[in-house]
Short mmCIF file of C-alpha atoms and ligand atoms in Angstrom, two decimals:
data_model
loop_
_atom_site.label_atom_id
_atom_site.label_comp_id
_atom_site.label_asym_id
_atom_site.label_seq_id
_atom_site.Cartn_x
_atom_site.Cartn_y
_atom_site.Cartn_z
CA UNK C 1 129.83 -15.90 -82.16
CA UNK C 2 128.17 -12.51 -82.45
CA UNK C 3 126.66 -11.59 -85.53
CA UNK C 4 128.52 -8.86 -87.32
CA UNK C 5 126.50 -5.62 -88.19
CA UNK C 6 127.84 -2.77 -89.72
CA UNK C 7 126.38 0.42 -90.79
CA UNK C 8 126.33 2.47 -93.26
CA UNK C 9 126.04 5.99 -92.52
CA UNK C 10 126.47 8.14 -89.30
CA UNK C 11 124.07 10.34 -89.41
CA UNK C 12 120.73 10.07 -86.78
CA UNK C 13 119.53 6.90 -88.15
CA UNK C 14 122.96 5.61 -87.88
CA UNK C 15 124.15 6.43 -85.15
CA UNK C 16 120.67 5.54 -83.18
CA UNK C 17 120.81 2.07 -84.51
CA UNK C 18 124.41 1.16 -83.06
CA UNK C 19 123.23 3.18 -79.84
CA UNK C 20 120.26 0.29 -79.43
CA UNK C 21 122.52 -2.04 -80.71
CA UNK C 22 124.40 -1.63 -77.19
CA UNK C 23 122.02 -3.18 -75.84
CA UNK C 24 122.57 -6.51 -77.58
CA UNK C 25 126.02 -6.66 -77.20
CA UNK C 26 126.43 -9.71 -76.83
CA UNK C 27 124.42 -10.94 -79.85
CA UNK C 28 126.10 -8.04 -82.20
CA UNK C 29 129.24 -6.64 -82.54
CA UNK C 30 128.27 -3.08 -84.20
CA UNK C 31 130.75 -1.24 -86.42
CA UNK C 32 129.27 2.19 -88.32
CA UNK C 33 130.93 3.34 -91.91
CA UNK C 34 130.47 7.14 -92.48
CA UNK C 35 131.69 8.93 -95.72
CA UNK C 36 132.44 12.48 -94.49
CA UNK C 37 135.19 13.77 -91.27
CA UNK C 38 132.44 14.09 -88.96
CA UNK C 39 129.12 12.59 -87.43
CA UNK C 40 126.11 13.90 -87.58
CA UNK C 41 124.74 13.56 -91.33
CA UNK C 42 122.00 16.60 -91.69
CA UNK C 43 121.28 16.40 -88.33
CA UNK C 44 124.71 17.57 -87.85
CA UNK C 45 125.40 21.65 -86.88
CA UNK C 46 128.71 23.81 -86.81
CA UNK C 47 130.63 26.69 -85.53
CA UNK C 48 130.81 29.34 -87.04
CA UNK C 49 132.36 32.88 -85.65
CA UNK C 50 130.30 32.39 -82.44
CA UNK C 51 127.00 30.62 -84.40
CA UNK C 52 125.91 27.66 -83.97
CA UNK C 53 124.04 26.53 -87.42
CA UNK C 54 122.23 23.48 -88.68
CA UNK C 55 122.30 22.15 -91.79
CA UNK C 56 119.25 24.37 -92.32
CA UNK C 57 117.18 23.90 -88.84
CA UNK C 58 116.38 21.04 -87.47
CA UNK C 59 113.69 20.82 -84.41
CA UNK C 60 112.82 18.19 -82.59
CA UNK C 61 109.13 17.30 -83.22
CA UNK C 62 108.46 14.48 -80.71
CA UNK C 63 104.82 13.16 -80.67
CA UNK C 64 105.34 9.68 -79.19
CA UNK C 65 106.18 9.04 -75.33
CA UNK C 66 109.15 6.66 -76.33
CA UNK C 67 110.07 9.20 -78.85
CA UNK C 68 109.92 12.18 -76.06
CA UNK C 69 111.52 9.85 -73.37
CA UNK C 70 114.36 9.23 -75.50
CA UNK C 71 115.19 12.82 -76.47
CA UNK C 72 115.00 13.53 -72.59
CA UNK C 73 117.32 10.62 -71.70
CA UNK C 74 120.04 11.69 -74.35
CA UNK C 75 119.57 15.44 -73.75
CA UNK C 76 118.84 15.80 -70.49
CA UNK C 77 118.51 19.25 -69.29
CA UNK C 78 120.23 20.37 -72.57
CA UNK C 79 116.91 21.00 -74.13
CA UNK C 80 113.58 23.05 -74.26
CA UNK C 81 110.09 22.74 -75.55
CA UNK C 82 109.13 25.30 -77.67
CA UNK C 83 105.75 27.07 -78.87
CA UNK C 84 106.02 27.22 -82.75
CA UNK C 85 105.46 30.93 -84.36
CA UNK C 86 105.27 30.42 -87.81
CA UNK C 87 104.09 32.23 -90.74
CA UNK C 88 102.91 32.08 -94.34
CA UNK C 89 103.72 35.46 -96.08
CA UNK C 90 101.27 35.73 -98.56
CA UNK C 91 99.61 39.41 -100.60
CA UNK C 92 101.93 41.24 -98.03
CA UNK C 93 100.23 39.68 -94.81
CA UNK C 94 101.64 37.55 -92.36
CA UNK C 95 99.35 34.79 -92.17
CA UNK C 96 99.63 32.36 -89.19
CA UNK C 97 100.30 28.69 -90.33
CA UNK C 98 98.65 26.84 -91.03
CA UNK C 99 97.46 28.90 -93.81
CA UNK C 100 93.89 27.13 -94.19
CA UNK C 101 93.24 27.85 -90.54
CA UNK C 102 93.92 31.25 -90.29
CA UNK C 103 92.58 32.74 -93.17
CA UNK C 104 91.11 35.41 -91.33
CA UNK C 105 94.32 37.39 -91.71
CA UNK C 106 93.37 38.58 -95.56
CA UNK C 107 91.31 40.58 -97.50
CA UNK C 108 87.67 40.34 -97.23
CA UNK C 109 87.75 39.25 -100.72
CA UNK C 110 89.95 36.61 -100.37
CA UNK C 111 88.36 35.09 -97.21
CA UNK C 112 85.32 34.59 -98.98
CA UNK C 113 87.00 33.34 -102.28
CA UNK C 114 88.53 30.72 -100.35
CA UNK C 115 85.85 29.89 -97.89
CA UNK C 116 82.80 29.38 -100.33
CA UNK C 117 85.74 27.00 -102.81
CA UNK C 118 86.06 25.30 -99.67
CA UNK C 119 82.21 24.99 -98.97
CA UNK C 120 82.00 23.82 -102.62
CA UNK C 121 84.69 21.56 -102.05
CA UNK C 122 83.10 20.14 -99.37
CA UNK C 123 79.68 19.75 -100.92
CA UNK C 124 81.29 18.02 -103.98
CA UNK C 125 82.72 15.24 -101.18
CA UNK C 126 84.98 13.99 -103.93
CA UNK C 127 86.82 10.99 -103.49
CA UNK C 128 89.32 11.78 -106.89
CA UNK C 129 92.25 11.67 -104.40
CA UNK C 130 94.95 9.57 -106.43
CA UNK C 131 96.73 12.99 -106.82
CA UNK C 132 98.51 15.24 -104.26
CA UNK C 133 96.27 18.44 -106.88
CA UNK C 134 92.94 16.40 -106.27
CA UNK C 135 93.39 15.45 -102.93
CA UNK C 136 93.95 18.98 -101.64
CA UNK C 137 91.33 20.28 -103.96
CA UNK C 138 88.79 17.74 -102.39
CA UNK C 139 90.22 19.13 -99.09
CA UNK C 140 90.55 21.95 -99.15
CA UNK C 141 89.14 23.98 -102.47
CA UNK C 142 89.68 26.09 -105.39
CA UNK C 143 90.86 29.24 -102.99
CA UNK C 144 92.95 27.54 -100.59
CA UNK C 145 95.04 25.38 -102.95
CA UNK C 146 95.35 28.19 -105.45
CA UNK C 147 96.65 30.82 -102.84
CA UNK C 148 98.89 28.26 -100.96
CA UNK C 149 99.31 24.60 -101.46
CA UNK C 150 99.87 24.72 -105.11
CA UNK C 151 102.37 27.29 -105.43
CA UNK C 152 104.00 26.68 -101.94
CA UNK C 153 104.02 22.52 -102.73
CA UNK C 154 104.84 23.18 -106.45
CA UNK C 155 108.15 25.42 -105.38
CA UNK C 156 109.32 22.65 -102.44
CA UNK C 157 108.64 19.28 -104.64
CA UNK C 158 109.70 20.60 -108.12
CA UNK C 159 107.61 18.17 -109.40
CA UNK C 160 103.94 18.37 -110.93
CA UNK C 161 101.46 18.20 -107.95
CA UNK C 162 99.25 15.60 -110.83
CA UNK C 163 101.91 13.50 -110.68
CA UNK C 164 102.96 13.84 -107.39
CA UNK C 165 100.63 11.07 -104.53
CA UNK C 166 98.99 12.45 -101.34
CA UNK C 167 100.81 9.24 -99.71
CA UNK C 168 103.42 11.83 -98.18
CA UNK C 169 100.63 14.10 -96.68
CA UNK C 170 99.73 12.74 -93.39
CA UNK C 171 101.86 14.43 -90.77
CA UNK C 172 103.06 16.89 -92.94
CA UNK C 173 99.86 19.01 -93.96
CA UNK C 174 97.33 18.99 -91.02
CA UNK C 175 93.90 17.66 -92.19
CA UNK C 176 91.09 20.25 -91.43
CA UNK C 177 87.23 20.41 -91.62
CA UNK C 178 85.34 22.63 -93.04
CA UNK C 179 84.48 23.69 -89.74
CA UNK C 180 87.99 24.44 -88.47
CA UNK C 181 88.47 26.50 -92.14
CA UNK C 182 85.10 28.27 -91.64
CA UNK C 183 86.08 29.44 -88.02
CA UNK C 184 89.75 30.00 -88.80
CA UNK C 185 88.71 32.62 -91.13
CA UNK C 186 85.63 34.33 -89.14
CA UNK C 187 86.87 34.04 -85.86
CA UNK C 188 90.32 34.17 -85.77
CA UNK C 189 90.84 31.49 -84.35
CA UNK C 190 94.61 30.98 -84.13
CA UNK C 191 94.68 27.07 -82.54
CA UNK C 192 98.08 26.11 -82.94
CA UNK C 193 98.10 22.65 -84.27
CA UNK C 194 99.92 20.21 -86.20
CA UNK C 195 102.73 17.92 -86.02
CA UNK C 196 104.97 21.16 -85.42
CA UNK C 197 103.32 23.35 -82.88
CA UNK C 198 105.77 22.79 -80.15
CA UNK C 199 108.75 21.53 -80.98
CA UNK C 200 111.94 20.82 -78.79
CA UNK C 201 115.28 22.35 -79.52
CA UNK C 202 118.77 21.46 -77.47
CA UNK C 203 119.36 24.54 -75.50
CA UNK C 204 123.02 24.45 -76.96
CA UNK C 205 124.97 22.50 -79.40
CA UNK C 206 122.71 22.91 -82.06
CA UNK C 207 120.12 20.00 -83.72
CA UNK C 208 124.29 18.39 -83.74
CA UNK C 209 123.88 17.65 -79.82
CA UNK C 210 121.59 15.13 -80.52
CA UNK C 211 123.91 13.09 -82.56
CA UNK C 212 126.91 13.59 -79.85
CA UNK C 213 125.15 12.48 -77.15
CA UNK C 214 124.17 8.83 -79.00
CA UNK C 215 127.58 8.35 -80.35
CA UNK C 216 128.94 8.72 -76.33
CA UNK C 217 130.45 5.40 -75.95
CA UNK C 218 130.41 4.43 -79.37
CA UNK C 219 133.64 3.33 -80.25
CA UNK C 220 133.34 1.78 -83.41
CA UNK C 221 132.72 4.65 -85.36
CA UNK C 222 135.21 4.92 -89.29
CA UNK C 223 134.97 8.72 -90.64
CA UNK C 224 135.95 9.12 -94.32
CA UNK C 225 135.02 5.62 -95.07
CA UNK C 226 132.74 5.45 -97.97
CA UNK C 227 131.01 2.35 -98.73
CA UNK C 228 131.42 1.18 -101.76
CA UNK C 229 131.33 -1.98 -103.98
CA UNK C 230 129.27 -3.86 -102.11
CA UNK C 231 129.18 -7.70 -102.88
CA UNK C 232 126.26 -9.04 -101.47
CA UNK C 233 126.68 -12.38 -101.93
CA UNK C 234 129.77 -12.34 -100.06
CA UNK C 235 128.80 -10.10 -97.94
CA UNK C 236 131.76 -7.53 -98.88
CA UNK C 237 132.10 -4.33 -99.47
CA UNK C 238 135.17 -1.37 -99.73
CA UNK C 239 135.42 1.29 -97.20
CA UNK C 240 138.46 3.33 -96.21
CA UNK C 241 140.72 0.95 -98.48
CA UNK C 242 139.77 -2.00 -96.55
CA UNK C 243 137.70 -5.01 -97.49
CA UNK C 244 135.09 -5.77 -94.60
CA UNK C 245 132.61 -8.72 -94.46
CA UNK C 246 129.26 -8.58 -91.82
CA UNK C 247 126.75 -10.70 -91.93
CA UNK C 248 123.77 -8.10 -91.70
CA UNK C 249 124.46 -4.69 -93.28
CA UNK C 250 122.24 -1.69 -92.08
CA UNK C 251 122.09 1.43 -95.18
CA UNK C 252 121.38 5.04 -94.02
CA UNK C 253 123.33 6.25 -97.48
CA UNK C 254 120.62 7.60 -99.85
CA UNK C 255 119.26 4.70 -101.69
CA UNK C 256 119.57 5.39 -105.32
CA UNK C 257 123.33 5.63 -104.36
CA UNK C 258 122.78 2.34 -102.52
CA UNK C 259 121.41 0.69 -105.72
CA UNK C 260 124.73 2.19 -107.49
CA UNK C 261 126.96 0.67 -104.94
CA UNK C 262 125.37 -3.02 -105.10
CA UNK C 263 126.86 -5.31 -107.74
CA UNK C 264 125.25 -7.76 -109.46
CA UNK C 265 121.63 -6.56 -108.89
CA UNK C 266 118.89 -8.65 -111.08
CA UNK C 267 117.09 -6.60 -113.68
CA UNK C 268 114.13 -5.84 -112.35
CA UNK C 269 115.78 -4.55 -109.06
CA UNK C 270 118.16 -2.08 -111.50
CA UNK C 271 114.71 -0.79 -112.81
CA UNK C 272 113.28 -0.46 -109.54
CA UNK C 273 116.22 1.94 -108.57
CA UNK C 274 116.12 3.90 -111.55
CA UNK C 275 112.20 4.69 -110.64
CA UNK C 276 113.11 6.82 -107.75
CA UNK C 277 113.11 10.25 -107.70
CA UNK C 278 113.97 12.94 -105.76
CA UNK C 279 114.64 17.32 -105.41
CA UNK C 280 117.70 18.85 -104.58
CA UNK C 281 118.20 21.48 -102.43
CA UNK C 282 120.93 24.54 -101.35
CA UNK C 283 120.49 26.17 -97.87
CA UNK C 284 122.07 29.07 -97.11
CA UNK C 285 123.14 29.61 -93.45
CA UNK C 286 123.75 33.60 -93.09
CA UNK C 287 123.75 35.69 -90.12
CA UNK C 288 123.51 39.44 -89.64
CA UNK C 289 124.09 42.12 -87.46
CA UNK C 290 121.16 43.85 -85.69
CA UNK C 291 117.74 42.41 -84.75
CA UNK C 292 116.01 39.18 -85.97
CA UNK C 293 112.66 38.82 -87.29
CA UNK C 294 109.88 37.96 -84.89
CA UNK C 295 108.92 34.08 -85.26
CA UNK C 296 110.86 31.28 -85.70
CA UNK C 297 110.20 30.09 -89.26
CA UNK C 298 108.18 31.41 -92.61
CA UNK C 299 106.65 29.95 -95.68
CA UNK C 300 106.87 32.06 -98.95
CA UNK C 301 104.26 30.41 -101.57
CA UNK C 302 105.22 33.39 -104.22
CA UNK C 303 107.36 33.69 -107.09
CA UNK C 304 108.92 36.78 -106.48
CA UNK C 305 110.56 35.28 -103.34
CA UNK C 306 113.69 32.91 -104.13
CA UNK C 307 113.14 30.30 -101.67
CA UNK C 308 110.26 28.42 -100.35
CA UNK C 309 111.24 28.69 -96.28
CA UNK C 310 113.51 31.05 -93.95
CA UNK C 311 114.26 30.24 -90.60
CA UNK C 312 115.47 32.12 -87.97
CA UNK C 313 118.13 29.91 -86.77
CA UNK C 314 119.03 32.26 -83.73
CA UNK C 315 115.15 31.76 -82.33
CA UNK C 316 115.83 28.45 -81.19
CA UNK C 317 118.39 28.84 -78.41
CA UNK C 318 120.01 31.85 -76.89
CA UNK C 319 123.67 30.20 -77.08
CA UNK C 320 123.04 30.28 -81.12
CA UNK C 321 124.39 33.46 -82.11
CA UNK C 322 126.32 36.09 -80.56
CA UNK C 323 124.02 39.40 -78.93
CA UNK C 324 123.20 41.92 -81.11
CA UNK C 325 123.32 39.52 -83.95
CA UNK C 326 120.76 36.97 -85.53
CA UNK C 327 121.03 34.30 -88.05
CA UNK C 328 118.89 32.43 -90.62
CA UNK C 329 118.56 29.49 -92.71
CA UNK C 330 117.14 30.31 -96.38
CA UNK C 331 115.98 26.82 -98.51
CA UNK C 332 115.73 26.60 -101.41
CA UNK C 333 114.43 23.63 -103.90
CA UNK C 334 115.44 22.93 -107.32
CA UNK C 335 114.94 19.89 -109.72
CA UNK C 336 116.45 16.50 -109.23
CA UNK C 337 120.61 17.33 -109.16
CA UNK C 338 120.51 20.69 -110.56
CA UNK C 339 123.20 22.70 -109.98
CA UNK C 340 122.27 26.60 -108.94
CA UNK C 341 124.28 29.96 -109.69
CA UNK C 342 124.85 30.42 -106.25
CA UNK C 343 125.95 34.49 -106.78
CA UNK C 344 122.98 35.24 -107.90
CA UNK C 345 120.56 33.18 -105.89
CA UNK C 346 122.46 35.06 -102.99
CA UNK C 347 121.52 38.32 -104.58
CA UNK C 348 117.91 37.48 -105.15
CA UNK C 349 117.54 36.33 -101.46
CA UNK C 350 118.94 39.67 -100.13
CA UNK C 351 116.65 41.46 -102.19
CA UNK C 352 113.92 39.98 -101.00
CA UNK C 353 114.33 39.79 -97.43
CA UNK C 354 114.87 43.13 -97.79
CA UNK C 355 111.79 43.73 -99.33
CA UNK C 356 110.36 41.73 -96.30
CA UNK C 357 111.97 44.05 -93.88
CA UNK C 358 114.12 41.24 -92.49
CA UNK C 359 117.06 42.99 -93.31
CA UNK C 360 117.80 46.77 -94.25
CA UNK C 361 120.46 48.45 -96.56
CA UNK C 362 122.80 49.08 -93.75
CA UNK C 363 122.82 44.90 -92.33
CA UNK C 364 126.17 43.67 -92.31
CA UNK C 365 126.58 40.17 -92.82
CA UNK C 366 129.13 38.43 -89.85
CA UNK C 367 129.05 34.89 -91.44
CA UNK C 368 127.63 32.74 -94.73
CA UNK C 369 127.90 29.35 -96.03
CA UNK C 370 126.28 27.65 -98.67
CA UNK C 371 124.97 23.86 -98.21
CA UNK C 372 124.23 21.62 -101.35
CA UNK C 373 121.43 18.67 -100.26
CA UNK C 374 121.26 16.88 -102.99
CA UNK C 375 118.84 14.32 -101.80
CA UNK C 376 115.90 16.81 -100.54
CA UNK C 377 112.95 15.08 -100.31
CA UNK C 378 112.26 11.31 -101.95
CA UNK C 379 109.44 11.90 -104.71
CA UNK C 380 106.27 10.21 -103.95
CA UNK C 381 105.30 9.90 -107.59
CA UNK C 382 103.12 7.07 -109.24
CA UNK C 383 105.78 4.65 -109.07
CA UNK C 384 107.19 5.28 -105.46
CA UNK C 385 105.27 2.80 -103.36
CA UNK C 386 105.68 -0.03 -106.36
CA UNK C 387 109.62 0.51 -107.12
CA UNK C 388 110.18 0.89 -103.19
CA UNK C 389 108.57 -1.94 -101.96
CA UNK C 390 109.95 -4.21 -104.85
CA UNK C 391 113.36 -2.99 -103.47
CA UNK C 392 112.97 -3.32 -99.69
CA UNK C 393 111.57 -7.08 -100.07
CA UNK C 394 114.99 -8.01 -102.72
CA UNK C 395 117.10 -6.76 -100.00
CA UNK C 396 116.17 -7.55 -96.82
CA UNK C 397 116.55 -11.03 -97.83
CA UNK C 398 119.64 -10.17 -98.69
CA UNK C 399 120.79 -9.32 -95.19
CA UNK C 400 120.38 -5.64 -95.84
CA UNK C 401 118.31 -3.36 -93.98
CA UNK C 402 117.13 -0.11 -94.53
CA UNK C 403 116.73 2.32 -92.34
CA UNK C 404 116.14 6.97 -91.83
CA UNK C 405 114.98 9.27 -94.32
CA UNK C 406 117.51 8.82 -97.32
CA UNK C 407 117.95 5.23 -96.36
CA UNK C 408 114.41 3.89 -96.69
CA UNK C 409 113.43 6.49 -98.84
CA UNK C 410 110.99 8.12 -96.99
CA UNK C 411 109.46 11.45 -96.22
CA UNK C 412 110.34 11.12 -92.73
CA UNK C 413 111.85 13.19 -89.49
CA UNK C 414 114.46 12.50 -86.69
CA UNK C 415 112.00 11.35 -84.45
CA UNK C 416 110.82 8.45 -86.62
CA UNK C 417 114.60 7.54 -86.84
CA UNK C 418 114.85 7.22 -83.64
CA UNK C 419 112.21 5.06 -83.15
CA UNK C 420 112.48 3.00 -86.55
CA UNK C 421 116.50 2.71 -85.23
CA UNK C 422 115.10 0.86 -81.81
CA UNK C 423 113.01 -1.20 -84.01
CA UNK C 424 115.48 -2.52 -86.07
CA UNK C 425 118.29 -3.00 -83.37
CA UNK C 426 115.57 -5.20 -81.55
CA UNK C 427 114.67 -7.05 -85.09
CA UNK C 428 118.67 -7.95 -85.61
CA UNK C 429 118.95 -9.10 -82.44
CA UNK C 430 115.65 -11.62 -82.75
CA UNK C 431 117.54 -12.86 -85.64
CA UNK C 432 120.53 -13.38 -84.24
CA UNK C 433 118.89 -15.85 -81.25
C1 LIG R 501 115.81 20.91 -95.38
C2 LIG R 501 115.48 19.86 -94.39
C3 LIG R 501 114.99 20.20 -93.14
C4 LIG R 501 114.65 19.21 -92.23
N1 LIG R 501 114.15 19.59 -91.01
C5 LIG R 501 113.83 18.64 -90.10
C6 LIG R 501 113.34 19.03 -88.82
O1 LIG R 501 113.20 20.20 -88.49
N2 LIG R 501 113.02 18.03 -87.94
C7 LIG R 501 113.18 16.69 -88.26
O2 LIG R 501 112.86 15.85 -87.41
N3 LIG R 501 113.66 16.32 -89.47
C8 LIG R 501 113.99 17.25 -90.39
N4 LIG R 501 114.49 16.87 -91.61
C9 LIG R 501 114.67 15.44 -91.88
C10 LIG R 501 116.01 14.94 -91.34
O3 LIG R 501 117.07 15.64 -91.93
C11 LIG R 501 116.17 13.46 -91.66
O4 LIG R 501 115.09 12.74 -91.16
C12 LIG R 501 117.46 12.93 -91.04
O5 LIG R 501 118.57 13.64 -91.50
C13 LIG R 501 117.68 11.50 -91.39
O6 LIG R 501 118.90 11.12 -90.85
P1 LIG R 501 119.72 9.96 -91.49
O7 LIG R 501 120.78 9.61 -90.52
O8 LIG R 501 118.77 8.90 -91.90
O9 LIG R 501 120.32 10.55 -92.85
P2 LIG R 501 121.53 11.55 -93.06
O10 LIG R 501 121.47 12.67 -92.10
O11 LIG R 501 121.56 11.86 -94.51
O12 LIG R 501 122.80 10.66 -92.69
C14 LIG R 501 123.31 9.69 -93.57
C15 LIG R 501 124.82 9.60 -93.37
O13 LIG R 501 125.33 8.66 -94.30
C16 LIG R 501 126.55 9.13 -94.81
N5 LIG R 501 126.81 8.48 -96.09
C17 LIG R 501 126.22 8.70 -97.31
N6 LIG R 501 126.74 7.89 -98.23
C18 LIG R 501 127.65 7.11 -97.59
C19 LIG R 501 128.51 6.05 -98.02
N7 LIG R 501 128.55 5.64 -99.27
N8 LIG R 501 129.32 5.47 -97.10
C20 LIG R 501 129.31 5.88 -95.79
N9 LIG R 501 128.53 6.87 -95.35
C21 LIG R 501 127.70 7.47 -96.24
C22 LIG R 501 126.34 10.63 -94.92
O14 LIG R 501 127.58 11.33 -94.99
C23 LIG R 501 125.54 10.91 -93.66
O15 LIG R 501 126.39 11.23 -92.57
C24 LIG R 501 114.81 17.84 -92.56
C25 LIG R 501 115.33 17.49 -93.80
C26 LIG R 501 115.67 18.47 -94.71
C27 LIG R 501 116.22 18.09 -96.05
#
């Protein structure tokens, strides 16, 4: 008899695990539970009077050769590769990113503010790196952190960068030397690098075309079936008014809504769910008439901006927005599930990109729509890795597996579902032998 696996959640993660899953048919019979009308999760994108949007933009950033070799087997000729322009705006200037390699874009002043911190910085060779403040500060120095990655990390996490561990940082901030700083801001030396500096973007469909092209041939998919109640010793749970059984589930849902959802949890497991923490998020997806800004994304470290990125949605793929029009995505982070007054965040965005010439008085708007994220980013505080771990180990021996961003509670990218998917389909079907 095959094993029966369902799973929670069609978003990437999902939706990539049942597509791997195909390949064990016989071993595992694959049925995916998704809570909203449609696939897709965040990697999802819409219609919209002739846009296409994401659920703020999501690129492709493919490092791996499975990773790259699945994208092209899914996609196709349905995608391009993409040389990242992106930008800090910071004093006025528009700084190249990453910010602590192109510091030759601002005043004399504040080259040499940050570059002797970071020669100091470098002499000190701390090791006090147990916080995301110390680690950057033993990084990078006084001027760099105080210019950029304290105000810009401080406005994403919502969280203080003390408490906050440098666990998250590999991938995410590029690691420089002193060297690279040093010749970054006396020889403008622009080397685009990073996870991000190309990136790979469908050429139409949106991030969305992703998702449809790994659900072709997927026919066990339920839309607006929640999972709830689940009863993992019987290996129950409620979705769409029905009781199903499995015998291994897969969880892409969120996990602090996971840990709400399984009865009967021991005590210390309870705790362990109550210890993670998380932002919350609202993009708006707004387009314009007229011209877009040049580059395809921005960072905006300063208070008297609203948000902490913009995107130019429209830079990504020609089919994205109708000629003689453009269209962004504006993010903005708040604290754990707190609610925003949406009116006049709108108000305080259009001021501002105004003041950054994005926009002038006369730019119509053609089409807006507000999205509410209320899982951002999982917090990698003190008691992440503990509380996590404590909760992965009660559950998989429980038959559950977690899996994506939300689901393993992770700072983590599409890629890395893909990939952690293939993983997982291959580890079920082991256990199924
Ligand atoms: C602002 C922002 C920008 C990002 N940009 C990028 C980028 O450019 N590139 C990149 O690689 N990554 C990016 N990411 C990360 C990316 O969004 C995640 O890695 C990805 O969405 C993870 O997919 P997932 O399927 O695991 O989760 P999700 O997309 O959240 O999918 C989970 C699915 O589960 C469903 N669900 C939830 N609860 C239940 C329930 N009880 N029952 C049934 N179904 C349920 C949801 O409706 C959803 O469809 C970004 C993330 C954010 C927040």
């Amino acid at each position: 008899m095959p094993l029966k696996i369902k799973i929670i959640g069609a978003g990437i993660s999902g939706l990539a695990c049942a597509y791997h899953l195909k390949k064990y048919r016989a071993k595992a019979e694959t049925s995916l539970y998704e809570a909203e009308d449609k696939i897709g999760g965040l990697c999802g994108s819409y219609q919209e009077k002739g846009f296409t949007f994401d659920y703020s933009g999501h690129l492709l950033h493919l490092s791996t050769r499975s990773g790259k070799a699945l994208a092209r087997k899914l996609l196709g000729r349905n995608q391009t590769q993409i040389k990242r322009e992106a930008f800090v705006f910071f004093k006025g200037k528009k700084v190249e990113f990453p910010f602590q390699n192109n510091l030759f874009r601002l005043d004399k002043k504040d080259i040499s503010y940050c570059v002797s911190e970071a020669i100091k910085a470098y002499g000190a060779q701390s090791d006090k790196k147990d916080s995301f403040k110390n680690w950057a500060l033993a990084l990078y120095g006084k001027g760099i952190c105080e210019y950029f990655m304290f105000p810009y990390n401080s406005k994403l996490w919502n969280f203080p960068l003390e408490k906050l561990t440098p666990q998250w940082c590999g991938k995410f901030i590029p690691a420089y030397t002193l060297e690279d700083i040093i010749k970054g801001a006396y020889l403008k030396r622009n080397k685009k690098t990073g996870y991000n500096s190309t990136f790979y973007y469908p050429k139409s469909g949106g991030c969305g075309a992703i998702c449809s092209a790994l659900a072709q041939g997927l026919d066990n998919i339920n839309l607006n079936s929640a999972v709830t109640a689940i009863d993992f010793k019987n290996k129950t749970f409620k979705a769409g008014g029905k009781t199903v059984s499995y015998d291994k589930l897969v969880s892409t849902m969120p996990l602090p809504a996971l840990g709400k959802a399984l009865k009967g949890l021991p005590a210390d497991i309870k705790t362990a769910f109550k210890e993670l923490k998380h932002n919350s998020l609202y993009v708006l997806n707004i387009a314009f008439k007229g011209k877009a800004p040049k580059g395809h994304w921005f960072y905006f470290p300063e208070d008297k901006y609203p948000f902490y990125r913009v995107g130019v949605q429209s830079s990504f793929s020609k089919s994205s927005a109708p000629k003689g029009t453009f269209s962004l995505y504006i993010e903005f982070a708040l604290r754990q599930n707190c609610k925003a007054d949406l009116n006049k965040l709108k108000q305080k965005a259009i001021s501002a990109l105004k003041d950054l010439g994005f926009i002038d008085e006369k730019s119509e708007i053609v089409t807006e729509k507000w999205h509410h994220i209320r899982y951002g980013y999982p917090i990698y505080d003190g008691r992440y890795a503990k509380a996590r771990g404590l909760i992965l180990d009660y559950l998989a021996k429980q038959d559950i597996y977690l899996l994506g961003r939300y689901g393993a509670w992770e700072y983590s990218f599409m890629e890395k579902s893909l990939l952690d998917a293939a993983a997982l389909a291959k580890t079920i079907a082991k256990v199924s032998k």
